[in-house]
Amino acid sequence: MKYTLNQITPEELIENRINLKGFLQSQISPLIGRKSWMQDWEQLAKRFQLFAFAALPEAEALKYSWNPKEIEAIVEETCKEAESHLHFESLTITIVPALPFPWFQSFDQSMWTNGYTIGPDTIIIAIPPQPDTDFLNYMIAHELHHASPENPIYNLTLETFTLADWYKMEGAPSISVFRFIRINAGGRRNLLRKSSRII
C-alpha cells in the first residue's frame, strides 16, 4: 500500500510558533478535498487543539514529543496488514500531538491516541509521547477503514445520514480491523475493554 506519512511534531510547531497559523494552514489545507467531512482547515486544527502550541512554554510543548521512527514503523506495519483488505488511491496519514481533552483525564497518557478521517484516503491521528502500541495499531486501522474510498459512507449526505448509519460507520471498523491487525486473543479483549471506555 502506497501512502504518504507526515508527522507534525511538537518541535516543528515550536519552530513555526511565530507564524503558527500559516504553518498549520500549509500542512492541513492540502488535506481537504471535495468529499472531506470538514472543509475548514482551521476547524481541523482546533479539533486537535494545535493552536495551543502558540502559547505553550517550549519545555511544556516538548513533553508531547514522540519517536518519529518508532511511529513510522507502526504505521508501516498497520498499513501492510490492511492492504489486502482495504484499497486506497493515494492515502495520506498525518500525525499530530495528542493534547488532553477533558474526558482523557482519567486515562493513562498512553491511551490519549485519537483520530479523525477527513475524507477518502486522508486521516489525522493524534498521539501521545509514548502511545499504547496495540491501541495505536487499532486506531490507525479503524481510521483506515473509514478512509477507504469504497466505504459506503461516501454515498451519504447530511440529509440521508441516520443514527443507524452512524452505528454502522463506527461499528464496522471496530470489529473488522481485528481481521488484519495482529493482536493476540488476550490483547484483543484488553484492547476492546480499553477502547470501549474511550471511543
Short mmCIF file of C-alpha atoms in Angstrom, two decimals, residues 15-115:
data_model
loop_
_atom_site.label_atom_id
_atom_site.label_comp_id
_atom_site.label_asym_id
_atom_site.label_seq_id
_atom_site.Cartn_x
_atom_site.Cartn_y
_atom_site.Cartn_z
CA GLU A 15 9.91 26.24 15.31
CA ASN A 16 6.93 27.74 13.49
CA ARG A 17 5.33 29.39 16.52
CA ILE A 18 5.76 32.94 15.16
CA ASN A 19 3.54 32.13 12.18
CA LEU A 20 1.76 29.06 13.56
CA LYS A 21 -1.44 29.82 11.69
CA GLY A 22 0.37 29.99 8.34
CA PHE A 23 2.33 26.81 9.09
CA LEU A 24 -0.78 24.85 10.09
CA GLN A 25 -2.64 26.10 7.03
CA SER A 26 0.22 24.90 4.80
CA GLN A 27 0.10 21.44 6.44
CA ILE A 28 -3.67 20.90 6.81
CA SER A 29 -5.33 22.81 3.98
CA PRO A 30 -3.95 20.48 1.23
CA LEU A 31 -5.58 17.51 3.02
CA ILE A 32 -9.07 18.85 2.35
CA GLY A 33 -10.83 17.59 -0.76
CA ARG A 34 -14.25 17.71 -2.34
CA LYS A 35 -15.55 14.80 -0.24
CA SER A 36 -13.94 15.89 3.04
CA TRP A 37 -16.22 15.94 6.07
CA MET A 38 -14.74 19.23 7.27
CA GLN A 39 -13.99 21.88 4.69
CA ASP A 40 -12.28 24.39 7.01
CA TRP A 41 -8.62 23.68 7.85
CA GLU A 42 -8.86 25.87 10.99
CA GLN A 43 -11.67 23.69 12.36
CA LEU A 44 -9.40 20.65 11.94
CA ALA A 45 -6.53 22.43 13.69
CA LYS A 46 -8.91 23.34 16.53
CA ARG A 47 -10.27 19.78 16.65
CA PHE A 48 -6.73 18.67 17.58
CA GLN A 49 -6.00 21.75 19.75
CA LEU A 50 -2.93 22.60 17.67
CA PHE A 51 -3.24 26.35 18.20
CA ALA A 52 -2.42 25.70 21.88
CA PHE A 53 1.23 25.38 20.83
CA ALA A 54 1.33 29.14 20.22
CA ALA A 55 1.19 29.76 23.98
CA LEU A 56 2.70 26.59 25.49
CA PRO A 57 6.15 27.16 27.01
CA GLU A 58 8.77 25.29 24.99
CA ALA A 59 9.61 22.84 27.80
CA GLU A 60 5.91 22.01 28.22
CA ALA A 61 5.38 21.62 24.47
CA LEU A 62 8.34 19.24 24.15
CA LYS A 63 6.75 16.90 26.70
CA TYR A 64 4.36 15.89 23.90
CA SER A 65 7.21 14.69 21.63
CA TRP A 66 7.44 11.12 20.34
CA ASN A 67 9.94 8.97 18.47
CA PRO A 68 9.16 9.56 14.75
CA LYS A 69 10.98 6.40 13.57
CA GLU A 70 9.01 4.26 16.01
CA ILE A 71 5.72 5.77 14.80
CA GLU A 72 6.76 5.34 11.16
CA ALA A 73 7.39 1.62 11.81
CA ILE A 74 3.98 1.17 13.50
CA VAL A 75 2.18 2.95 10.64
CA GLU A 76 4.04 0.84 8.07
CA GLU A 77 3.18 -2.41 9.88
CA THR A 78 -0.51 -1.49 10.16
CA CYS A 79 -0.74 -0.41 6.51
CA LYS A 80 0.90 -3.65 5.37
CA GLU A 81 -1.62 -5.66 7.37
CA ALA A 82 -4.51 -3.59 5.95
CA GLU A 83 -3.54 -3.60 2.26
CA SER A 84 -5.15 -6.94 1.38
CA HIS A 85 -8.46 -5.81 2.92
CA LEU A 86 -8.68 -2.10 2.08
CA HIS A 87 -7.85 -0.25 -1.11
CA PHE A 88 -6.69 3.33 -1.48
CA GLU A 89 -5.86 5.65 -4.34
CA SER A 90 -3.39 7.97 -2.60
CA LEU A 91 -3.51 7.52 1.16
CA THR A 92 -2.24 10.36 3.36
CA ILE A 93 -1.67 9.88 7.10
CA THR A 94 -0.86 12.90 9.23
CA ILE A 95 0.38 12.50 12.81
CA VAL A 96 -0.06 15.33 15.33
CA PRO A 97 0.48 15.62 19.09
CA ALA A 98 -2.36 14.45 21.36
CA LEU A 99 -3.23 17.14 23.86
CA PRO A 100 -5.57 16.20 26.71
CA PHE A 101 -9.31 16.51 26.27
CA PRO A 102 -11.36 16.74 29.49
CA TRP A 103 -12.57 13.15 29.05
CA PHE A 104 -8.96 11.88 28.90
CA GLN A 105 -8.16 12.97 32.44
CA SER A 106 -8.94 9.57 33.99
CA PHE A 107 -6.87 7.63 31.39
CA ASP A 108 -3.18 6.92 31.24
CA GLN A 109 -1.47 9.29 28.77
CA SER A 110 -0.51 6.31 26.57
CA MET A 111 -4.24 5.97 25.72
CA TRP A 112 -4.74 9.55 24.50
CA THR A 113 -4.44 8.42 20.87
CA ASN A 114 -7.38 9.69 18.83
CA GLY A 115 -8.11 10.08 15.15
#
